[in-house]
PDB file of C-alpha atoms in Angstrom:
ATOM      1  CA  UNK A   1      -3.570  48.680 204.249  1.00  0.00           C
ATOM      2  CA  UNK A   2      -3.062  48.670 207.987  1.00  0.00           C
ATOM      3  CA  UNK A   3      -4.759  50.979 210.473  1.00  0.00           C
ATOM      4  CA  UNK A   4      -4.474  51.617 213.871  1.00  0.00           C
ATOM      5  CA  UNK A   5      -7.321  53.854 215.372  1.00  0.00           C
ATOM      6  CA  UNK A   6      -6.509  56.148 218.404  1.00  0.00           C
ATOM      7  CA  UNK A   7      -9.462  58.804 220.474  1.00  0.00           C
ATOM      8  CA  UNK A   8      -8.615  62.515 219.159  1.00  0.00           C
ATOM      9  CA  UNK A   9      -8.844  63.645 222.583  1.00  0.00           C
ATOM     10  CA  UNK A  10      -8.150  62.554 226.402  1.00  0.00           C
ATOM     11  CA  UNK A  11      -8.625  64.682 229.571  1.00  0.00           C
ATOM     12  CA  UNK A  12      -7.038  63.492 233.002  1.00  0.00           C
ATOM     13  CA  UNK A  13      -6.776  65.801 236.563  1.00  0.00           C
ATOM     14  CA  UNK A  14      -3.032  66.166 237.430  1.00  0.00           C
ATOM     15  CA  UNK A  15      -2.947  63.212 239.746  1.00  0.00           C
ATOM     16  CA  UNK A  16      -4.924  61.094 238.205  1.00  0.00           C
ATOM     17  CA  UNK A  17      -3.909  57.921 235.781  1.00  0.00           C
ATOM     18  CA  UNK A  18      -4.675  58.653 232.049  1.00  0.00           C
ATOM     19  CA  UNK A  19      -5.280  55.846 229.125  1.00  0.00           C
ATOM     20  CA  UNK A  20      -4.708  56.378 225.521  1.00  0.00           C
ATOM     21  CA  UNK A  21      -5.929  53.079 223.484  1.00  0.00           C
ATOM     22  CA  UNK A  22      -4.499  52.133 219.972  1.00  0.00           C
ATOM     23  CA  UNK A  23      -6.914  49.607 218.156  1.00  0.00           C
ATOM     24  CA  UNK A  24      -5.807  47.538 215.151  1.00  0.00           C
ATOM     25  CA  UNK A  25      -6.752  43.814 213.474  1.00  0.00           C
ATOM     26  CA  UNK A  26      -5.232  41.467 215.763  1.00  0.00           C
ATOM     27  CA  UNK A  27      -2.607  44.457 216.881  1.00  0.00           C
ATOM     28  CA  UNK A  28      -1.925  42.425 219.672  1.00  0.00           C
ATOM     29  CA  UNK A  29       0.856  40.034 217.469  1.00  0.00           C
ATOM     30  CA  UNK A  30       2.437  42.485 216.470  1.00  0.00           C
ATOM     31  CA  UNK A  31       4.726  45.189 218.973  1.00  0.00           C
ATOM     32  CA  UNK A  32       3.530  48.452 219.564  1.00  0.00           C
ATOM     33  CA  UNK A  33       5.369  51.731 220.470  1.00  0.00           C
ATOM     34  CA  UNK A  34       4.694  54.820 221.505  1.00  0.00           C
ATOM     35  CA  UNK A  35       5.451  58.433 220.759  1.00  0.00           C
ATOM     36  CA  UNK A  36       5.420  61.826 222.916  1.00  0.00           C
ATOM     37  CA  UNK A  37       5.010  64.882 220.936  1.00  0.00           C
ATOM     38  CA  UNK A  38       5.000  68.723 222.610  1.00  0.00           C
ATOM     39  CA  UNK A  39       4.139  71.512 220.681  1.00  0.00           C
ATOM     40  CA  UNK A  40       6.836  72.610 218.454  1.00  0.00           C
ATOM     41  CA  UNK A  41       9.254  69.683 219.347  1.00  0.00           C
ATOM     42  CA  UNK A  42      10.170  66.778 217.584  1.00  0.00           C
ATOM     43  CA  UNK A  43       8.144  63.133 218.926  1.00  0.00           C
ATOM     44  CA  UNK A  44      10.168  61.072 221.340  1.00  0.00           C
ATOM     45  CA  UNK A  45       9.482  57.629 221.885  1.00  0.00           C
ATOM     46  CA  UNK A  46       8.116  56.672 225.599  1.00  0.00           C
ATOM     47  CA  UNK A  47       7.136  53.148 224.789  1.00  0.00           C
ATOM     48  CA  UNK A  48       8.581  50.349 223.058  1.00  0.00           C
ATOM     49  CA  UNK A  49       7.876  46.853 222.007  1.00  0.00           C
ATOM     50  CA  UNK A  50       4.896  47.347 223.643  1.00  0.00           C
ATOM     51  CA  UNK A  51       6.017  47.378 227.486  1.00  0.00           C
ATOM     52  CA  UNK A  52       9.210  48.820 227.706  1.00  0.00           C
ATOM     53  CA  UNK A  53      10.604  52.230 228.617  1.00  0.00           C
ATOM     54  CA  UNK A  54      13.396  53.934 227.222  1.00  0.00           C
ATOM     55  CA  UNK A  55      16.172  55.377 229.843  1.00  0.00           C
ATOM     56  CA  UNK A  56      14.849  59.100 231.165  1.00  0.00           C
ATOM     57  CA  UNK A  57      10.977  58.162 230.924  1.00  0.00           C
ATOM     58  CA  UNK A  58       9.546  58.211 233.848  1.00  0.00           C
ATOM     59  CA  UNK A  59       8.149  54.947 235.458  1.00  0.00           C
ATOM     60  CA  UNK A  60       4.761  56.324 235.590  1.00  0.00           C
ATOM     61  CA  UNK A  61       4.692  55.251 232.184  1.00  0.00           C
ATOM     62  CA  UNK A  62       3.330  52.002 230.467  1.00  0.00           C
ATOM     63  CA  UNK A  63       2.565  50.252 227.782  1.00  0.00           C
ATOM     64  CA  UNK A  64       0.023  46.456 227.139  1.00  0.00           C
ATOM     65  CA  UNK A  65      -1.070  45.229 223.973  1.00  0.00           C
ATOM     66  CA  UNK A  66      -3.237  42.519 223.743  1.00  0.00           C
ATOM     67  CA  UNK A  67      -6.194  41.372 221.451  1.00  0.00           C
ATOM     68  CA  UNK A  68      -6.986  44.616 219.205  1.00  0.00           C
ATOM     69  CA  UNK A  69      -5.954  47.192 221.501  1.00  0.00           C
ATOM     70  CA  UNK A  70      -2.633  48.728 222.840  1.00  0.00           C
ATOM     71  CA  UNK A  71      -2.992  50.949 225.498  1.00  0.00           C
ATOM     72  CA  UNK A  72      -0.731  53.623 226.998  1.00  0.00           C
ATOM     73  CA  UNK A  73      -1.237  54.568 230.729  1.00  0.00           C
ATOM     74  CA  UNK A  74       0.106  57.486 232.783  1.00  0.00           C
ATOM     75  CA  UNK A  75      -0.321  57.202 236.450  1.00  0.00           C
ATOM     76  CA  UNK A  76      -0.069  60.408 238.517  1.00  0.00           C
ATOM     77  CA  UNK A  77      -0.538  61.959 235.186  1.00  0.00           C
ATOM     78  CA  UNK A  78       1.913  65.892 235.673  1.00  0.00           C
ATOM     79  CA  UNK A  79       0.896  68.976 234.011  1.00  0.00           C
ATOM     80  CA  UNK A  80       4.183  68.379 232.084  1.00  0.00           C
ATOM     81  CA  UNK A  81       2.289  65.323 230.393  1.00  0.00           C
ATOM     82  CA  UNK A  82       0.613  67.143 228.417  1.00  0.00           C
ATOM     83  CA  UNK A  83       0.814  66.432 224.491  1.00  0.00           C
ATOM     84  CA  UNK A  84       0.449  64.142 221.614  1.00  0.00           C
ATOM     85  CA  UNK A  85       0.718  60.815 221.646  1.00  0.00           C
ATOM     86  CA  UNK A  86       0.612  58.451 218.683  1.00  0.00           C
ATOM     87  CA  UNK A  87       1.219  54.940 218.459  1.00  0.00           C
ATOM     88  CA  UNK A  88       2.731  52.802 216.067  1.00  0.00           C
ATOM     89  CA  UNK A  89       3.295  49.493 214.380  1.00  0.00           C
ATOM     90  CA  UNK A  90       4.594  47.819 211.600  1.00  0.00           C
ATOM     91  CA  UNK A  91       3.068  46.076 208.820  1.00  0.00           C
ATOM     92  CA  UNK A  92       4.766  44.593 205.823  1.00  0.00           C
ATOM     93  CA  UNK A  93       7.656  46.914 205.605  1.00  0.00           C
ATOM     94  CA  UNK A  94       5.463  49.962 205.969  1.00  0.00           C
ATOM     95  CA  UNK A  95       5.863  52.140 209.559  1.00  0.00           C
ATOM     96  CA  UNK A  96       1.637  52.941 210.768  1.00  0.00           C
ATOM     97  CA  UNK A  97       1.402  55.407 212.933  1.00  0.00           C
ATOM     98  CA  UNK A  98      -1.929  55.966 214.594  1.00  0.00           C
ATOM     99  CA  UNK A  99      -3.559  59.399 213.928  1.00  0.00           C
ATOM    100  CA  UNK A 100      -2.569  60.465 217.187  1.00  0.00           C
ATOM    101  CA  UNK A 101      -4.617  61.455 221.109  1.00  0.00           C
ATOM    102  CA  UNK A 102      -4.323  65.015 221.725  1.00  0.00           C
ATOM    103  CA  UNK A 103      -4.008  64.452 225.756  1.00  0.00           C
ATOM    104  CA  UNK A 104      -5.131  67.346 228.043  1.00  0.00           C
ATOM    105  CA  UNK A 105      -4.059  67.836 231.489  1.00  0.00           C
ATOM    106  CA  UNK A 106      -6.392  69.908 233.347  1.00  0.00           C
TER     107      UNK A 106
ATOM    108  CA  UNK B   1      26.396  62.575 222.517  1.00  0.00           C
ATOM    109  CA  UNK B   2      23.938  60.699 219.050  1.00  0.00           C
ATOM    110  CA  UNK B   3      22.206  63.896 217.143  1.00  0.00           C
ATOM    111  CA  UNK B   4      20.358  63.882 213.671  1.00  0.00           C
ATOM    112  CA  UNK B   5      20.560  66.954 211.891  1.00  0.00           C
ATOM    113  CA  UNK B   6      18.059  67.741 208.926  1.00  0.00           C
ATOM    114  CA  UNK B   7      18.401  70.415 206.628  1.00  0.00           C
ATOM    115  CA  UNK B   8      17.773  71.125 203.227  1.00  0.00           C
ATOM    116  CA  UNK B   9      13.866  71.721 203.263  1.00  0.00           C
ATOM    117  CA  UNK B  10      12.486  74.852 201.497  1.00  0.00           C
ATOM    118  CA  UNK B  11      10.127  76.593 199.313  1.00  0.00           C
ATOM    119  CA  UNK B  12       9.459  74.551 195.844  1.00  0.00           C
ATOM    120  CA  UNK B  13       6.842  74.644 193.215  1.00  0.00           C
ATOM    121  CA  UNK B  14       4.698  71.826 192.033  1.00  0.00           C
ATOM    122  CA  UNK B  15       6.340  69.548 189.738  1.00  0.00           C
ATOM    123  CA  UNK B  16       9.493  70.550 191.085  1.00  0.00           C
ATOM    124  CA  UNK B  17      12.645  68.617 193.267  1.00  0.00           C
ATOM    125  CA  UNK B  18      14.335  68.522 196.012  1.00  0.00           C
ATOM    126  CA  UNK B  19      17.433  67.230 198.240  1.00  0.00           C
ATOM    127  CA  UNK B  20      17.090  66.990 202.079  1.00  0.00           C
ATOM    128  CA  UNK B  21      19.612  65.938 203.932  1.00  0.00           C
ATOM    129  CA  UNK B  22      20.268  64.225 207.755  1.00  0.00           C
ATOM    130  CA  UNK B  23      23.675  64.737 209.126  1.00  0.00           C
ATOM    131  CA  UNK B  24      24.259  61.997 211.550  1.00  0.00           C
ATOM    132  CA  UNK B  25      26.622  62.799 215.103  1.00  0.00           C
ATOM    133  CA  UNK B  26      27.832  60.286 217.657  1.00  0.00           C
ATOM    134  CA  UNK B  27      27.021  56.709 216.009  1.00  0.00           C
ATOM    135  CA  UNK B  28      27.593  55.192 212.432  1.00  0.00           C
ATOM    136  CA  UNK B  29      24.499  55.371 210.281  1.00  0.00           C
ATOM    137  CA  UNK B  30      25.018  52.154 208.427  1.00  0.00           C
ATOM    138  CA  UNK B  31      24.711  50.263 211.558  1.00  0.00           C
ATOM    139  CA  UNK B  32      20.980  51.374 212.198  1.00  0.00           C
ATOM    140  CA  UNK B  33      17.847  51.547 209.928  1.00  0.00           C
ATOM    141  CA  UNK B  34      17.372  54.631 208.869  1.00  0.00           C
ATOM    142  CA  UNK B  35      13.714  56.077 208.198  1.00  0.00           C
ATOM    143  CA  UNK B  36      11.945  59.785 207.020  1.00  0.00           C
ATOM    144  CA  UNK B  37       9.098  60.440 208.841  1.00  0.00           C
ATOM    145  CA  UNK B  38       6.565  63.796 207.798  1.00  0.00           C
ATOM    146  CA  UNK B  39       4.116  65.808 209.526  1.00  0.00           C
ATOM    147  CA  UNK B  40       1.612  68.288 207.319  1.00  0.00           C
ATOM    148  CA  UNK B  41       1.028  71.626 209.384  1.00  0.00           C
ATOM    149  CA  UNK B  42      -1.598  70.543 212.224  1.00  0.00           C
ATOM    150  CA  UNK B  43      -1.592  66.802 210.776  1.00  0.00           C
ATOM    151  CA  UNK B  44      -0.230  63.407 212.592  1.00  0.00           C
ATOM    152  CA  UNK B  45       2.659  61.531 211.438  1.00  0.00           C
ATOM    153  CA  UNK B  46       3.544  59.874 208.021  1.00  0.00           C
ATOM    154  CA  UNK B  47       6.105  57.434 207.581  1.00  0.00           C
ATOM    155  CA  UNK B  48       7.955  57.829 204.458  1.00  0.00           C
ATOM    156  CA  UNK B  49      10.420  55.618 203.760  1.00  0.00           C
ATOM    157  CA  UNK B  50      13.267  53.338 205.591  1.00  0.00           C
ATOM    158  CA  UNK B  51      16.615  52.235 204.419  1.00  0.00           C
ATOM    159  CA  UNK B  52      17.101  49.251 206.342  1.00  0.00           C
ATOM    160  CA  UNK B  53      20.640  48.519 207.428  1.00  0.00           C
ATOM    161  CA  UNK B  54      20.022  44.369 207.733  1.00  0.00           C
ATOM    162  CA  UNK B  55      19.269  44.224 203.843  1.00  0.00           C
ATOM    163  CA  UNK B  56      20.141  47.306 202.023  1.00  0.00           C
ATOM    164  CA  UNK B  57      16.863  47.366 201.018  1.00  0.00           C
ATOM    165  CA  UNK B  58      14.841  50.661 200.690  1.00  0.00           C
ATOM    166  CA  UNK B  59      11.135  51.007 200.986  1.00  0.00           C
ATOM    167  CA  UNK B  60       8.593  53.565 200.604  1.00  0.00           C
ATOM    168  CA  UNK B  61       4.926  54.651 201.789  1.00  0.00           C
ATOM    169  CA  UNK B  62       2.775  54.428 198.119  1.00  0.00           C
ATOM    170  CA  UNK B  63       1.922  58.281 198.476  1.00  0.00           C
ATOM    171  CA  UNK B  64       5.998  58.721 197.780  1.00  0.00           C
ATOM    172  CA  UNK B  65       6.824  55.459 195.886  1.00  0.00           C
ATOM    173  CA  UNK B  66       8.467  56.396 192.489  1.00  0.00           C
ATOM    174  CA  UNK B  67       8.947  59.872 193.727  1.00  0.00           C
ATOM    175  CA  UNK B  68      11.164  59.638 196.128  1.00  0.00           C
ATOM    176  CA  UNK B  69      14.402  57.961 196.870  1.00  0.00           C
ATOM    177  CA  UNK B  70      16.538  57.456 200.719  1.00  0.00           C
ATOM    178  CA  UNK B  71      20.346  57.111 200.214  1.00  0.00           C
ATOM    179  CA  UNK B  72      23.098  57.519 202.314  1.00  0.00           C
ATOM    180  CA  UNK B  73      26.546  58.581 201.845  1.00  0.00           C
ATOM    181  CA  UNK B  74      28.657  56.623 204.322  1.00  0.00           C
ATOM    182  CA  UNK B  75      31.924  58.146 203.965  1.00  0.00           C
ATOM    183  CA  UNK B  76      29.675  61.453 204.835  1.00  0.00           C
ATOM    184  CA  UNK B  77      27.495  60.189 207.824  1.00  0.00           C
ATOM    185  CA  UNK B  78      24.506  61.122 206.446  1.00  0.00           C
ATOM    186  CA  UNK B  79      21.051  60.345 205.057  1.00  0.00           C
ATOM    187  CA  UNK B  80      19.250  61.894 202.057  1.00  0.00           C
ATOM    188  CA  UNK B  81      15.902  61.889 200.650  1.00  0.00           C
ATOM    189  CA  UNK B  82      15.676  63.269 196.861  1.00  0.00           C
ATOM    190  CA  UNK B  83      12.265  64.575 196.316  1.00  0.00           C
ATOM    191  CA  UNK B  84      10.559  65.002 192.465  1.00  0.00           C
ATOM    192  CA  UNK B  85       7.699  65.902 191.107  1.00  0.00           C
ATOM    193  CA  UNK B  86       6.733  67.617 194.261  1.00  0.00           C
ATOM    194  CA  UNK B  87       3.224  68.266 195.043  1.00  0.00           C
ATOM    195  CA  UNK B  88       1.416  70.421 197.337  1.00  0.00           C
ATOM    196  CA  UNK B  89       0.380  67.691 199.623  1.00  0.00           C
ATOM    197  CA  UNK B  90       4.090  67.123 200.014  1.00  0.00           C
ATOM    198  CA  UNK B  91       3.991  70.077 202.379  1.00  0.00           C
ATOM    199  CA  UNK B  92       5.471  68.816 205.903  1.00  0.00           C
ATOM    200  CA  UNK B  93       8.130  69.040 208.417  1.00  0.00           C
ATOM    201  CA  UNK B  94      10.283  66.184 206.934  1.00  0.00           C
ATOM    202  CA  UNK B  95      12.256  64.412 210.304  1.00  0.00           C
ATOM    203  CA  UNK B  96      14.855  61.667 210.419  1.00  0.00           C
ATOM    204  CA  UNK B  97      15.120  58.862 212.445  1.00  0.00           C
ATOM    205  CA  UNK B  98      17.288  56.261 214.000  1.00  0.00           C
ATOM    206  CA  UNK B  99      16.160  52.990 214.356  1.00  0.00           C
ATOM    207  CA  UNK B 100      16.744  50.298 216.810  1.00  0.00           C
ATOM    208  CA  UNK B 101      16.032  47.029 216.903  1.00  0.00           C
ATOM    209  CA  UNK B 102      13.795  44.796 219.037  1.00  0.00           C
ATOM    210  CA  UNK B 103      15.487  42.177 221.109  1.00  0.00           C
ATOM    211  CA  UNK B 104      13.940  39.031 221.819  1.00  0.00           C
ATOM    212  CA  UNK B 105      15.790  36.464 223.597  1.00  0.00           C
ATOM    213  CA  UNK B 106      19.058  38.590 223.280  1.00  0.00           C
ATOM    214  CA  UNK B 107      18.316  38.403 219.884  1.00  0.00           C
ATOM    215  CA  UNK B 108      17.823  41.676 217.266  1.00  0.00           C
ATOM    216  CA  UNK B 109      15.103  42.355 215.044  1.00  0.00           C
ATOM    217  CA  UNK B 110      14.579  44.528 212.265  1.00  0.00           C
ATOM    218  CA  UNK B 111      11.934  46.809 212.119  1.00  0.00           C
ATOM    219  CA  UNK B 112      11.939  48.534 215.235  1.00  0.00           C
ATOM    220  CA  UNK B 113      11.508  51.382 216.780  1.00  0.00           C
ATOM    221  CA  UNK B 114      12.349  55.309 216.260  1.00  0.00           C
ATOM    222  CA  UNK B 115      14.548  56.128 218.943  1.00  0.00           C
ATOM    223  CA  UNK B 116      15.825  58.996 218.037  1.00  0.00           C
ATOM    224  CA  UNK B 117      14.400  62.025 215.814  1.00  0.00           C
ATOM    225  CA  UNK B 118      16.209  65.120 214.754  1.00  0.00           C
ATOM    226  CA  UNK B 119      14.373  68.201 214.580  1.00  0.00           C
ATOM    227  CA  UNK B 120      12.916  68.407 211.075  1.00  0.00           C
ATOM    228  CA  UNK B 121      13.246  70.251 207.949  1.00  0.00           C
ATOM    229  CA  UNK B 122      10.619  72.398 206.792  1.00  0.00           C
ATOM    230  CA  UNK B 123       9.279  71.650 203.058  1.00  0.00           C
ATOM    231  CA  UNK B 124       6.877  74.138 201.667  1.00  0.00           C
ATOM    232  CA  UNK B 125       5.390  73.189 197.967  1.00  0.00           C
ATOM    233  CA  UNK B 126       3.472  75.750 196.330  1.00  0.00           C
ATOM    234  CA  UNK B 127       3.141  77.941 193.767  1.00  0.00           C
TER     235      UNK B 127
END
């Protein structure tokens, strides 16, 4: 089976630009997108096909993928920011999600 | 205004079954792959399984496969997952999604992404 690996944890300053990395095999050929969850809410998707941003995300976010590694980055990284992310992929028919970056704004 | 509505989830004893249910608002749900994503208390996210609307055809993560089974009722708007022989590990907030395609060179492609998620259903198995 597919994996993709993501850090547990991520701390960023309000301000400051956060990264959140997704590694899989060869993740780079296939596209990657992103989710947003808050506490209590349902996940909402920030990132898609790798690079692009829905309507009502804010253009401080952004997605690459390249190689083995999809990364999401948050410039000026807001308090608001704060939550799980997880990305995901697809492989044969099946939906991977990566186990998910808890990210901390503080 | 597009809204996914789950409902259905509940308290259920091992070995037992289950119907939950995603009432779709503001698009047609045959147009767009449908897919039930779960989340165990304080766990990530689990795909589950997608009905894909280019094919027809279903398909399902192998912790669910032979257990469970997506349908939807067209005439109804809505999206179902019947659950049996439940087990504890089946414990999650069960959410629905729609799915849109990617576009490459104006063209669509099946699977894409989960744009939009409804709010989940609670399912609790235990004894």
């Amino acid at each position: 089976s597919y994996d993709l690996s993501q850090p547990h944890s991520v701390s960023v300053s309000p301000g400051q630009t956060a990264s959140i990395y997704c590694s899989g095999e060869k993740l780079g050929d296939r596209y990657v997108c992103w989710y947003r969850q808050k506490p209590g809410q349902s996940p909402v998707v920030v990132i898609y096909q790798d690079e692009k941003r829905p309507s009502g995300i804010p253009e401080r976010f952004s997605g690459s993928n390249s190689g083995n590694t999809a990364t999401l980055t948050i410039t000026v990284t807001q308090v608001e920011d704060e939550a799980d992310y997880y990305c995901q992929a697809w492989d044969s028919g099946t939906a991977v999600f990566g186990g998910g970056t808890r990210l901390t704004v503080l | 205004e597009e809204q996914l509505l789950e409902s259905g989830g509940g308290l259920v004893q091992p070995g037992g079954s289950l119907r939950l249910s995603c009432a779709v608002s503001g698009f047609t749900s045959e147009t767009f792959s449908m897919t039930w994503v779960r989340q165990a208390p304080g766990k990530g996210l689990e795909w589950v399984s997608t009905l894909s609307s280019s094919d027809g055809n279903t398909y399902y993560a192998d912790s669910v496969k032979g257990r469970f089974t997506i349908s939807r009722d067209t005439s109804k708007n809505t999206l179902f997952l019947d659950m049996n022989i439940l087990r504890d590990e089946d414990t999650a907030i069960y959410y629905c999604a729609k799915e849109e395609p990617y576009y490459s060179h104006n063209k669509a492609y099946y699977p894409g992404y989960f744009a939009l998620w409804g709010r989940g259903t609670l399912l609790v198995v235990s004894s």
